Short mmCIF file of C-alpha atoms and ligand atoms in Angstrom, two decimals:
data_model
loop_
_atom_site.label_atom_id
_atom_site.label_comp_id
_atom_site.label_asym_id
_atom_site.label_seq_id
_atom_site.Cartn_x
_atom_site.Cartn_y
_atom_site.Cartn_z
CA MET A 1 -4.91 -2.10 30.26
CA LYS A 2 -6.94 -5.25 29.85
CA THR A 3 -9.92 -4.90 27.58
CA MET A 4 -12.01 -8.02 27.27
CA ILE A 5 -14.00 -8.59 24.11
CA ALA A 6 -15.86 -11.89 24.03
CA ASN A 7 -13.51 -13.31 26.66
CA VAL A 8 -10.42 -12.52 24.60
CA ASP A 9 -7.93 -10.34 26.45
CA THR A 10 -7.07 -7.91 23.68
CA GLY A 11 -4.24 -6.41 25.71
CA LEU A 12 -5.15 -2.92 24.54
CA LEU A 13 -2.24 -0.61 25.35
CA PRO A 14 -3.05 2.41 27.56
CA GLU A 15 -1.45 4.75 24.99
CA VAL A 16 -3.77 3.36 22.31
CA GLN A 17 -6.79 3.86 24.55
CA ALA A 18 -5.64 7.43 25.34
CA PHE A 19 -5.30 8.18 21.60
CA LEU A 20 -8.79 6.84 20.89
CA ASP A 21 -10.17 8.78 23.87
CA GLY A 22 -9.19 11.93 21.95
CA SER A 23 -12.19 11.25 19.66
CA PRO A 24 -13.41 13.20 17.76
CA LEU A 25 -9.98 13.28 16.15
CA ALA A 26 -9.11 16.37 14.14
CA SER A 27 -7.16 16.50 10.90
CA PHE A 28 -3.64 17.88 11.22
CA VAL A 29 -2.61 20.91 9.16
CA GLY A 30 0.20 23.39 9.75
CA GLY A 31 1.11 21.64 12.99
CA GLU A 32 -2.38 22.12 14.44
CA ASN A 33 -5.55 20.15 14.93
CA VAL A 34 -8.10 21.22 12.32
CA GLU A 35 -11.82 20.48 12.41
CA SER A 36 -14.02 20.42 9.36
CA SER A 37 -15.38 23.91 8.55
CA ASP A 38 -18.94 22.57 8.76
CA GLY A 39 -18.23 20.48 11.86
CA SER A 40 -18.88 17.15 10.12
CA THR A 41 -17.19 13.93 11.16
CA PHE A 42 -17.23 10.29 10.09
CA ALA A 43 -16.74 7.16 12.19
CA THR A 44 -13.97 4.62 11.84
CA TYR A 45 -14.66 1.05 13.08
CA ASP A 46 -12.76 -2.01 14.22
CA PRO A 47 -13.67 -4.49 11.44
CA GLY A 48 -13.01 -7.43 13.76
CA SER A 49 -15.60 -6.46 16.38
CA MET A 50 -17.64 -3.73 14.65
CA ASN A 51 -16.93 -1.46 17.64
CA LYS A 52 -16.61 2.21 16.79
CA LEU A 53 -13.02 3.32 17.37
CA ALA A 54 -13.32 7.07 16.87
CA ASP A 55 -15.04 9.90 15.06
CA VAL A 56 -12.75 11.74 12.67
CA ALA A 57 -13.02 15.18 11.05
CA GLU A 58 -14.57 15.05 7.58
CA LEU A 59 -12.83 17.91 5.81
CA GLN A 60 -14.63 19.77 3.05
CA ALA A 61 -13.17 21.01 -0.24
CA ALA A 62 -12.37 24.48 1.16
CA ASP A 63 -10.55 22.91 4.16
CA VAL A 64 -8.40 20.83 1.81
CA ALA A 65 -7.61 23.91 -0.30
CA ARG A 66 -6.44 25.65 2.88
CA ALA A 67 -4.23 22.68 3.75
CA VAL A 68 -2.57 22.86 0.31
CA ASP A 69 -2.01 26.60 0.85
CA VAL A 70 -0.41 25.84 4.23
CA ALA A 71 1.90 23.23 2.65
CA ASP A 72 2.77 25.68 -0.12
CA GLU A 73 3.55 28.46 2.38
CA ALA A 74 5.67 26.06 4.48
CA PHE A 75 7.57 25.09 1.35
CA ARG A 76 8.21 28.64 0.15
CA THR A 77 8.83 30.46 3.41
CA GLY A 78 9.58 27.75 5.99
CA PRO A 79 12.94 26.19 6.78
CA TRP A 80 12.32 22.68 5.40
CA ALA A 81 13.21 23.06 1.70
CA LYS A 82 16.25 25.17 2.55
CA LEU A 83 17.77 22.88 5.16
CA PRO A 84 21.03 21.19 4.16
CA PRO A 85 20.15 17.59 3.18
CA ASN A 86 21.96 16.15 6.20
CA GLU A 87 19.90 18.25 8.62
CA ARG A 88 16.65 17.28 6.92
CA SER A 89 17.75 13.66 7.02
CA ALA A 90 18.56 13.94 10.72
CA LEU A 91 14.96 15.02 11.38
CA LEU A 92 13.58 12.15 9.29
CA HIS A 93 15.81 9.74 11.20
CA ARG A 94 14.50 11.20 14.44
CA LEU A 95 10.95 10.52 13.23
CA ALA A 96 11.87 6.94 12.25
CA ASP A 97 13.50 6.42 15.67
CA GLU A 98 10.43 7.72 17.49
CA VAL A 99 8.14 5.50 15.40
CA GLU A 100 10.40 2.58 16.35
CA LYS A 101 10.12 3.43 20.06
CA ARG A 102 6.34 3.47 19.75
CA LEU A 103 6.10 0.52 17.39
CA PRO A 104 3.73 -1.53 19.58
CA ILE A 105 1.38 1.44 19.98
CA ILE A 106 1.26 2.38 16.30
CA ALA A 107 0.98 -1.27 15.25
CA GLN A 108 -1.95 -1.81 17.60
CA ILE A 109 -3.73 1.29 16.27
CA GLU A 110 -3.18 -0.06 12.75
CA ALA A 111 -4.31 -3.58 13.68
CA LEU A 112 -7.52 -2.23 15.23
CA ASP A 113 -8.36 0.13 12.40
CA ALA A 114 -7.47 -2.09 9.42
CA GLY A 115 -8.33 -5.49 10.93
CA LYS A 116 -4.73 -6.63 10.56
CA ILE A 117 -3.23 -9.45 12.60
CA GLU A 118 -1.17 -7.52 15.17
CA ALA A 119 2.16 -9.17 14.23
CA GLN A 120 1.55 -8.25 10.59
CA ALA A 121 0.82 -4.65 11.59
CA GLN A 122 4.13 -4.63 13.47
CA GLY A 123 5.84 -5.72 10.25
CA ASP A 124 4.17 -2.82 8.43
CA VAL A 125 5.48 -0.32 10.98
CA GLN A 126 8.96 -1.82 10.70
CA ASN A 127 8.72 -1.43 6.94
CA PHE A 128 7.73 2.24 7.37
CA ILE A 129 10.82 2.80 9.54
CA ALA A 130 13.13 1.08 7.04
CA THR A 131 11.76 3.12 4.12
CA MET A 132 12.12 6.42 5.93
CA ARG A 133 15.71 5.61 6.94
CA TYR A 134 16.54 4.46 3.41
CA TYR A 135 15.49 7.74 1.80
CA ALA A 136 16.90 9.87 4.62
CA ASP A 137 20.30 8.28 3.94
CA LEU A 138 19.99 8.28 0.14
CA ALA A 139 19.11 11.98 -0.10
CA GLN A 140 22.39 12.90 1.57
CA HIS A 141 24.34 11.28 -1.24
CA VAL A 142 22.44 12.63 -4.23
CA ASN A 143 24.47 14.81 -6.51
CA ARG A 144 22.08 17.70 -7.03
CA ARG A 145 24.37 19.63 -9.37
CA THR A 146 25.79 18.06 -12.55
CA THR A 147 28.16 19.77 -14.95
CA LEU A 148 27.40 19.05 -18.63
CA ALA A 149 30.21 18.72 -21.15
CA VAL A 150 28.64 20.60 -24.10
CA LYS A 151 30.85 22.23 -26.74
CA GLY A 152 30.67 26.05 -26.72
CA HIS A 153 28.64 26.27 -23.51
CA GLU A 154 29.07 26.36 -19.80
CA ALA A 155 26.13 24.23 -18.71
CA TRP A 156 24.89 22.40 -15.67
CA THR A 157 21.72 20.99 -14.18
CA VAL A 158 20.54 21.50 -10.66
CA ARG A 159 17.82 19.58 -8.82
CA HIS A 160 15.27 21.33 -6.61
CA PRO A 161 12.27 19.98 -4.69
CA TRP A 162 8.93 20.70 -6.37
CA GLY A 163 6.80 22.15 -3.58
CA PRO A 164 3.63 20.78 -1.97
CA CYS A 165 2.96 17.16 -3.04
CA GLY A 166 -0.41 15.41 -2.65
CA PHE A 167 -0.86 11.77 -1.58
CA ILE A 168 -4.03 9.67 -1.54
CA PHE A 169 -3.82 6.21 0.07
CA PRO A 170 -5.99 3.08 0.33
CA TRP A 171 -6.94 1.16 3.47
CA ASN A 172 -4.95 -2.07 3.11
CA PHE A 173 -1.47 -0.91 4.21
CA PRO A 174 -2.13 2.55 5.62
CA LEU A 175 1.14 3.39 7.40
CA LEU A 176 3.45 1.27 5.24
CA LEU A 177 2.19 3.02 2.09
CA VAL A 178 2.50 6.44 3.72
CA GLY A 179 6.17 5.51 4.28
CA TRP A 180 6.66 4.43 0.66
CA GLY A 181 4.98 7.61 -0.55
CA ILE A 182 6.11 10.50 1.58
CA SER A 183 9.66 9.42 2.58
CA PRO A 184 11.29 10.26 -0.79
CA ALA A 185 9.21 13.44 -1.13
CA LEU A 186 10.24 14.69 2.31
CA ALA A 187 13.87 13.65 1.96
CA ALA A 188 14.07 15.71 -1.25
CA GLY A 189 12.71 18.78 0.59
CA ASN A 190 9.05 18.83 -0.48
CA THR A 191 6.08 19.36 1.81
CA VAL A 192 3.16 16.89 1.76
CA VAL A 193 -0.62 16.76 2.11
CA ILE A 194 -1.87 13.25 2.84
CA LYS A 195 -5.44 11.98 2.40
CA PRO A 196 -5.73 8.60 4.16
CA ALA A 197 -8.56 6.18 3.38
CA GLU A 198 -11.71 6.84 5.36
CA ASP A 199 -11.70 3.24 6.68
CA THR A 200 -8.21 3.60 8.18
CA PRO A 201 -7.20 7.18 9.05
CA LEU A 202 -5.85 6.57 12.56
CA SER A 203 -2.17 5.60 12.15
CA THR A 204 -1.60 8.51 9.73
CA LEU A 205 -3.09 10.98 12.22
CA TYR A 206 -0.90 9.54 14.97
CA LEU A 207 2.17 9.89 12.75
CA ALA A 208 1.49 13.53 11.90
CA ARG A 209 1.27 14.45 15.58
CA LEU A 210 4.50 12.54 16.26
CA ALA A 211 6.27 14.42 13.45
CA LYS A 212 5.55 17.68 15.23
CA GLU A 213 6.87 16.26 18.52
CA VAL A 214 10.23 15.33 16.95
CA GLY A 215 10.66 18.79 15.43
CA ILE A 216 9.58 18.43 11.80
CA PRO A 217 8.51 22.01 11.04
CA ASP A 218 4.80 22.87 10.96
CA GLY A 219 3.21 22.61 7.54
CA VAL A 220 5.64 19.97 6.24
CA ILE A 221 3.38 16.95 6.97
CA ASN A 222 -0.34 17.70 6.70
CA VAL A 223 -3.16 15.18 6.95
CA VAL A 224 -6.63 15.84 5.54
CA THR A 225 -9.21 13.27 6.57
CA GLY A 226 -12.50 12.83 4.77
CA THR A 227 -14.27 10.97 2.00
CA GLY A 228 -12.87 10.12 -1.42
CA PRO A 229 -15.33 12.23 -3.46
CA GLY A 230 -14.94 15.03 -0.88
CA ALA A 231 -11.42 15.50 0.51
CA GLY A 232 -9.80 13.13 -2.02
CA ALA A 233 -11.24 14.82 -5.11
CA ALA A 234 -10.49 18.26 -3.63
CA LEU A 235 -6.85 17.31 -3.18
CA SER A 236 -6.34 15.70 -6.60
CA SER A 237 -8.00 18.60 -8.42
CA ASN A 238 -6.08 21.30 -6.57
CA PRO A 239 -4.01 23.24 -9.14
CA ASN A 240 -1.41 24.29 -6.55
CA ILE A 241 -0.21 20.74 -5.89
CA LYS A 242 3.08 20.27 -7.71
CA ARG A 243 3.00 16.47 -7.85
CA MET A 244 0.28 13.95 -7.08
CA SER A 245 0.60 10.34 -5.98
CA PHE A 246 -2.40 8.02 -5.81
CA THR A 247 -2.52 4.45 -4.54
CA GLY A 248 -5.83 2.61 -4.90
CA SER A 249 -8.21 1.15 -7.45
CA PRO A 250 -7.87 1.68 -11.22
CA GLU A 251 -11.38 3.19 -11.27
CA VAL A 252 -10.49 6.01 -8.87
CA GLY A 253 -6.97 6.26 -10.28
CA ARG A 254 -8.48 7.21 -13.62
CA LEU A 255 -10.48 10.04 -11.98
CA VAL A 256 -7.38 11.30 -10.18
CA ALA A 257 -5.33 11.19 -13.39
CA GLU A 258 -8.07 13.12 -15.24
CA SER A 259 -8.06 15.86 -12.60
CA CYS A 260 -4.30 16.09 -12.61
CA GLY A 261 -4.25 16.10 -16.41
CA ARG A 262 -6.57 19.11 -16.48
CA ASN A 263 -4.16 20.99 -14.20
CA LEU A 264 -1.02 19.58 -15.88
CA VAL A 265 0.13 18.21 -12.52
CA PRO A 266 2.43 15.16 -12.84
CA VAL A 267 0.77 12.10 -11.33
CA LYS A 268 1.97 8.73 -10.15
CA LEU A 269 -0.57 5.88 -9.95
CA GLU A 270 -0.08 2.65 -7.98
CA LEU A 271 -3.15 0.54 -8.73
CA GLY A 272 -4.60 -2.94 -8.42
CA GLY A 273 -3.41 -6.28 -9.70
CA LYS A 274 -4.36 -9.81 -10.70
CA GLY A 275 -1.00 -11.51 -10.34
CA ALA A 276 -0.19 -15.11 -11.19
CA ALA A 277 2.01 -17.74 -9.59
CA VAL A 278 3.45 -20.10 -12.22
CA VAL A 279 4.22 -23.43 -10.55
CA PHE A 280 6.37 -25.87 -12.55
CA GLU A 281 6.41 -29.63 -12.00
CA ASP A 282 9.89 -29.65 -10.39
CA VAL A 283 8.95 -27.70 -7.24
CA ASP A 284 8.81 -28.98 -3.68
CA ILE A 285 5.02 -29.23 -3.74
CA ALA A 286 4.41 -28.99 0.00
CA GLN A 287 6.71 -26.00 0.44
CA THR A 288 5.28 -24.12 -2.55
CA ALA A 289 1.72 -24.77 -1.37
CA GLU A 290 2.67 -23.51 2.09
CA ARG A 291 4.08 -20.27 0.69
CA LEU A 292 1.22 -19.52 -1.68
CA VAL A 293 -1.34 -20.28 1.00
CA GLY A 294 0.62 -17.91 3.26
CA ALA A 295 0.51 -15.21 0.57
CA ILE A 296 -3.22 -15.47 -0.17
CA THR A 297 -4.21 -15.44 3.50
CA PHE A 298 -1.77 -12.65 4.47
CA HIS A 299 -3.92 -9.64 5.44
CA THR A 300 -6.91 -11.74 4.37
CA GLY A 301 -5.90 -11.49 0.71
CA GLN A 302 -6.29 -7.71 0.62
CA VAL A 303 -2.94 -7.23 -1.04
CA CYS A 304 -2.58 -5.56 -4.46
CA CYS A 305 0.36 -7.71 -5.59
CA ASP A 306 -1.03 -11.06 -4.38
CA ALA A 307 -0.86 -14.17 -6.54
CA THR A 308 -4.56 -14.67 -7.18
CA ARG A 309 -4.23 -16.89 -10.26
CA TRP A 310 -2.29 -20.07 -9.57
CA LEU A 311 -1.13 -21.70 -12.80
CA VAL A 312 0.10 -25.18 -12.01
CA HIS A 313 1.79 -27.73 -14.29
CA LYS A 314 -0.73 -30.46 -15.18
CA ASN A 315 1.53 -33.25 -13.86
CA ILE A 316 1.36 -31.97 -10.28
CA TYR A 317 -1.98 -30.15 -10.41
CA ASP A 318 -4.06 -32.61 -8.34
CA ARG A 319 -1.41 -33.09 -5.64
CA PHE A 320 -0.83 -29.34 -5.44
CA VAL A 321 -4.55 -28.65 -5.08
CA SER A 322 -4.93 -31.15 -2.26
CA GLU A 323 -1.89 -29.72 -0.39
CA CYS A 324 -3.40 -26.23 -0.67
CA VAL A 325 -6.93 -27.27 0.32
CA ASN A 326 -5.66 -29.02 3.47
CA ARG A 327 -3.61 -26.02 4.51
CA LEU A 328 -6.35 -23.48 3.81
CA LYS A 329 -8.87 -25.51 5.82
CA ALA A 330 -6.50 -25.34 8.79
CA VAL A 331 -6.08 -21.54 8.76
CA ARG A 332 -7.30 -20.12 12.09
CA ILE A 333 -9.67 -17.23 11.38
CA GLY A 334 -10.08 -14.92 14.33
CA TYR A 335 -10.01 -11.52 15.96
CA GLN A 336 -6.90 -9.63 14.89
CA LEU A 337 -5.60 -8.89 18.39
CA ASN A 338 -5.95 -12.51 19.45
CA ASP A 339 -2.48 -14.08 19.24
CA ALA A 340 -3.95 -17.40 18.13
CA SER A 341 -5.52 -15.93 14.98
CA GLN A 342 -3.80 -16.42 11.63
CA MET A 343 -6.27 -14.55 9.44
CA GLY A 344 -8.35 -11.57 10.56
CA PRO A 345 -11.44 -9.93 9.05
CA VAL A 346 -11.68 -8.00 5.80
CA VAL A 347 -11.82 -4.26 6.26
CA SER A 348 -15.54 -3.56 5.89
CA GLN A 349 -18.97 -4.94 5.15
CA LYS A 350 -18.60 -3.56 1.60
CA GLN A 351 -15.38 -5.54 1.15
CA ARG A 352 -16.96 -8.71 2.52
CA GLU A 353 -19.86 -8.36 0.08
CA ARG A 354 -17.37 -7.85 -2.74
CA VAL A 355 -15.57 -11.11 -1.90
CA LEU A 356 -18.79 -13.10 -1.50
CA GLY A 357 -20.19 -11.55 -4.68
CA TYR A 358 -17.20 -12.69 -6.75
CA LEU A 359 -17.47 -16.23 -5.37
CA GLU A 360 -21.09 -16.33 -6.46
CA ARG A 361 -20.52 -14.73 -9.86
CA GLY A 362 -17.47 -16.88 -10.56
CA GLN A 363 -19.40 -20.08 -9.90
CA SER A 364 -22.45 -18.92 -11.82
CA GLU A 365 -20.11 -18.40 -14.81
CA GLY A 366 -18.95 -22.02 -14.47
CA ALA A 367 -15.94 -21.95 -12.14
CA GLU A 368 -15.35 -25.20 -10.27
CA CYS A 369 -15.27 -24.78 -6.49
CA LEU A 370 -12.22 -26.58 -5.01
CA LEU A 371 -12.68 -25.06 -1.57
CA GLU A 372 -15.89 -23.36 -0.65
CA GLY A 373 -15.26 -20.01 0.98
CA GLY A 374 -18.04 -17.74 2.16
CA ALA A 375 -18.81 -15.84 5.31
CA ALA A 376 -17.04 -17.03 8.44
CA SER A 377 -18.20 -16.57 12.00
CA VAL A 378 -15.86 -16.06 14.93
CA ASP A 379 -17.25 -16.77 18.38
CA GLY A 380 -18.21 -13.58 20.14
CA PHE A 381 -17.08 -11.25 17.35
CA SER A 382 -19.52 -9.81 14.86
CA GLY A 383 -16.76 -8.68 12.45
CA HIS A 384 -16.42 -9.03 8.69
CA TYR A 385 -14.88 -12.49 8.52
CA VAL A 386 -14.59 -14.65 5.39
CA LYS A 387 -13.16 -18.10 4.73
CA PRO A 388 -10.40 -18.76 2.19
CA ALA A 389 -11.65 -20.17 -1.11
CA LEU A 390 -10.26 -21.84 -4.22
CA LEU A 391 -11.91 -21.73 -7.62
CA ALA A 392 -10.73 -23.33 -10.86
CA GLY A 393 -11.48 -23.35 -14.55
CA SER A 394 -11.36 -21.03 -17.53
CA LEU A 395 -9.27 -17.90 -17.07
CA ASP A 396 -11.98 -15.97 -18.90
CA ASN A 397 -14.14 -16.32 -15.78
CA VAL A 398 -14.93 -13.07 -13.97
CA ALA A 399 -13.22 -14.34 -10.80
CA ALA A 400 -10.03 -14.96 -12.80
CA ARG A 401 -10.11 -11.61 -14.57
CA GLU A 402 -11.10 -9.08 -11.92
CA GLU A 403 -9.45 -8.10 -8.66
CA ILE A 404 -11.38 -9.68 -5.77
CA PHE A 405 -9.21 -8.45 -2.91
CA GLY A 406 -9.89 -11.29 -0.53
CA PRO A 407 -8.51 -14.77 0.32
CA VAL A 408 -9.57 -16.30 -2.99
CA ALA A 409 -7.25 -17.94 -5.53
CA TYR A 410 -8.20 -19.17 -8.98
CA LEU A 411 -6.41 -22.25 -10.34
CA ALA A 412 -5.74 -23.51 -13.85
CA PRO A 413 -3.39 -26.23 -15.20
CA PHE A 414 -0.83 -25.63 -17.96
CA SER A 415 1.32 -28.01 -19.99
CA SER A 416 4.21 -25.98 -21.40
CA GLU A 417 6.41 -23.02 -20.57
CA ASP A 418 4.96 -21.01 -23.48
CA GLU A 419 1.42 -21.70 -22.37
CA ALA A 420 2.24 -20.61 -18.81
CA ILE A 421 3.61 -17.30 -20.10
CA GLU A 422 0.63 -16.75 -22.37
CA LEU A 423 -1.87 -17.46 -19.57
CA THR A 424 -0.04 -15.21 -17.10
CA ASN A 425 0.03 -12.32 -19.55
CA ARG A 426 -3.65 -12.70 -20.39
CA THR A 427 -4.77 -9.87 -18.11
CA ASP A 428 -5.38 -6.13 -18.24
CA TYR A 429 -3.30 -5.73 -15.09
CA GLY A 430 0.49 -5.77 -14.80
CA LEU A 431 1.67 -5.61 -11.21
CA ALA A 432 3.45 -8.72 -9.92
CA ASN A 433 3.83 -12.43 -10.72
CA SER A 434 5.96 -15.22 -9.38
CA VAL A 435 7.65 -18.24 -10.96
CA TRP A 436 8.26 -21.40 -8.97
CA SER A 437 10.80 -23.94 -10.18
CA SER A 438 14.00 -25.64 -9.03
CA ASP A 439 15.44 -24.96 -12.51
CA LEU A 440 16.69 -21.42 -11.89
CA GLY A 441 17.57 -20.89 -15.57
CA ARG A 442 14.00 -21.60 -16.58
CA ALA A 443 12.63 -19.54 -13.69
CA ALA A 444 14.69 -16.51 -14.79
CA ARG A 445 13.68 -16.97 -18.45
CA VAL A 446 9.98 -17.13 -17.61
CA ALA A 447 10.23 -14.30 -15.05
CA GLU A 448 11.68 -12.03 -17.73
CA ALA A 449 8.93 -12.93 -20.22
CA LEU A 450 6.10 -11.85 -17.94
CA CYS A 451 4.33 -8.62 -18.70
CA ALA A 452 4.21 -6.73 -15.40
CA GLY A 453 6.26 -4.41 -13.23
CA ASN A 454 7.61 -7.15 -10.96
CA SER A 455 8.53 -10.86 -11.25
CA TRP A 456 9.57 -12.87 -8.23
CA ILE A 457 11.29 -16.29 -8.20
CA ASN A 458 10.35 -18.99 -5.65
CA ALA A 459 8.67 -16.39 -3.45
CA HIS A 460 5.74 -14.01 -3.59
CA ASN A 461 5.41 -10.49 -2.09
CA VAL A 462 9.10 -9.62 -1.98
CA PHE A 463 9.98 -6.03 -1.12
CA ALA A 464 13.29 -4.38 -0.42
CA GLN A 465 14.13 -0.70 -0.28
CA GLY A 466 16.21 -0.15 -3.42
CA VAL A 467 14.28 -2.58 -5.66
CA PRO A 468 11.79 -0.63 -7.80
CA TYR A 469 8.15 -1.63 -7.31
CA ALA A 470 5.82 -0.42 -10.05
CA GLY A 471 2.79 -1.47 -12.05
CA ILE A 472 2.13 -1.23 -15.78
CA ASN A 473 -1.08 -1.28 -17.85
CA LYS A 474 -4.11 -1.17 -15.50
CA SER A 475 -1.81 -1.55 -12.47
CA GLY A 476 -0.22 1.85 -12.60
CA MET A 477 1.91 4.45 -14.26
CA GLY A 478 4.39 7.11 -13.34
CA GLY A 479 7.40 5.20 -12.15
CA GLY A 480 6.48 3.32 -9.00
CA VAL A 481 8.05 3.43 -5.57
CA LEU A 482 10.87 2.19 -3.33
CA SER A 483 13.81 2.88 -5.65
CA VAL A 484 16.52 5.44 -6.17
CA GLU A 485 14.47 6.75 -9.12
CA THR A 486 11.57 7.45 -6.76
CA LEU A 487 13.72 9.98 -4.94
CA PHE A 488 14.61 11.67 -8.24
CA ASP A 489 10.88 11.92 -9.05
CA TYR A 490 10.64 14.36 -6.18
CA TYR A 491 13.26 16.75 -7.57
CA ARG A 492 12.56 18.97 -10.56
CA SER A 493 15.55 19.40 -12.80
CA LEU A 494 16.66 22.83 -14.01
CA SER A 495 19.32 23.35 -16.66
CA VAL A 496 21.45 26.49 -16.55
CA VAL A 497 23.41 27.46 -19.67
CA ARG A 498 25.87 30.24 -20.66
CA PRO A 499 27.13 30.31 -24.26
CA LEU A 500 30.90 30.73 -24.33
P1 NAD B 601 -10.03 3.19 -3.72
O1 NAD B 601 -9.55 3.56 -5.06
O2 NAD B 601 -11.48 2.98 -3.51
O3 NAD B 601 -9.63 4.35 -2.66
C1 NAD B 601 -8.30 4.77 -2.51
C2 NAD B 601 -8.30 6.19 -1.97
O4 NAD B 601 -8.90 7.05 -2.93
C3 NAD B 601 -9.07 6.38 -0.67
O5 NAD B 601 -8.36 7.26 0.17
C4 NAD B 601 -10.36 7.04 -1.14
O6 NAD B 601 -10.96 7.86 -0.17
C5 NAD B 601 -9.84 7.89 -2.30
N1 NAD B 601 -10.86 8.27 -3.27
C6 NAD B 601 -12.06 7.65 -3.53
N2 NAD B 601 -12.74 8.35 -4.47
C7 NAD B 601 -11.96 9.40 -4.83
C8 NAD B 601 -12.09 10.45 -5.78
N3 NAD B 601 -13.19 10.57 -6.54
N4 NAD B 601 -11.08 11.32 -5.90
C9 NAD B 601 -9.97 11.22 -5.16
N5 NAD B 601 -9.78 10.25 -4.23
C10 NAD B 601 -10.77 9.35 -4.07
O7 NAD B 601 -9.17 1.94 -3.27
P2 NAD B 601 -9.29 1.09 -1.92
O8 NAD B 601 -10.51 0.26 -1.99
O9 NAD B 601 -9.08 1.99 -0.76
O10 NAD B 601 -7.97 0.16 -2.04
C11 NAD B 601 -7.91 -1.00 -2.76
C12 NAD B 601 -7.22 -0.80 -4.09
O11 NAD B 601 -5.91 -0.27 -3.90
C13 NAD B 601 -7.02 -2.12 -4.81
O12 NAD B 601 -7.31 -1.97 -6.17
C14 NAD B 601 -5.54 -2.40 -4.59
O13 NAD B 601 -4.98 -3.28 -5.51
C15 NAD B 601 -4.97 -1.02 -4.68
N6 NAD B 601 -3.61 -0.94 -4.07
C16 NAD B 601 -2.51 -0.80 -4.89
C17 NAD B 601 -1.22 -0.75 -4.34
C18 NAD B 601 0.02 -0.62 -5.21
O14 NAD B 601 1.09 -0.36 -4.66
N7 NAD B 601 -0.06 -0.80 -6.52
C19 NAD B 601 -1.06 -0.84 -2.96
C20 NAD B 601 -2.19 -0.99 -2.16
C21 NAD B 601 -3.46 -1.03 -2.74
#
């Protein structure tokens, strides 16, 4: 189907149009479409054109409580938790295979809803598939029963799934993060209740319907759509959830952790970041500039682990800045389904105001403007577009301390390795940093001295299933995602002992 917006052939797929034509879209609980008990809905928009995509059910607290009951019932009485691991894994593989077959459809839904460049959305769907396959395979090889050599006792431990697990996700990587979150939980035999962000609920709803089609039993994957203070708070404060996982801002993470604490429900928090890139004087300046510009403009800078503070050795600072400015000026800002676009819109008007607000506040606190950002306009599209920006100066500036979540980097020079480490660690966050140097010994030394969950060398935003990804301090707690340990988080351990 050809849909023309402002003379751009968006190439909207007929399957995507058919999915959107189902509006108002219901939540999905117990294998069925579920409306809100009071009939309320909210709208989700295409941030690149401001067109309404669909109305979506806005579940109320009682609806969410019912969804948790359904997930609990499916766990206790349904087949899922009792299936042999290989049979459960076969079903998860079938889901991953079906997602792969429909990759262009799901990616286009994601691109429309989140404002992502379509090729980047395709990468997200591929990542979802890889994560689901990784945990489906891993769970088949977990030794769930371990004999303990304890004098005078016959003793062993056995691992069981917990029960219904709650998940709350943000809007920046909707489907990819669902994959990181629910794959280990499902592979271990738990059931899940997912609350997607209200800006981007569509790909998660599509996935839940697909799970039913491939034969995942009803009640195993449930999706409750709604607002944060409504459906989100109802889920995180539900005492029948056995584990909770939250990905989003530190502010909301704190509320979720408080609710879980009151109910003594274990909680995992994956929160924001203010990562640094430490650029030494021995780098290939053009190549490093290219990669960091790529990282800060990827998904319009709305990436938790982005390098948003660029610390550059004083001997190459001016040359590095000019390489970056030239590249950033050349970035093609445009509608996300237009193949020529390199950077799409931010997700909402609220997000655009946040980015513009930080630019203003940063400069009013004395930051030097190396590249003026601000609102961008794209011919024929009234979306939420912004230009990339570079600020520089004291790292005590608000724009250097707080998470902006847009295509804005803050630069500062350094003169020694120790100073670079000290500047990088001068933050409340602790998610991800990168070190850039052709001296790999120095790069490793500095990478190990950084206070965060993740350090990357000569690259930024590196993810691989099997490498733990976690935040510390204000960036998260509870163990992180993507590793073998994440799978173990979704088993409870029981010790059984008989004195001899
Ligand atoms: P947010 O905290 O505003 O919202 C996240 C989710 O929480 C949404 O689904 C929202 O509806 C829900 N929510 C809001 N209020 C709630 C409440 N009172 N109780 C329960 N749930 C509630 O975050 P956002 O703006 O959607 O996402 C951006 C943030 O996410 C950034 O800080 C970013 O760094 C972080 N993030 C972190 C990671 C990671 O892996 N560490 C990944 C992606 C995004």
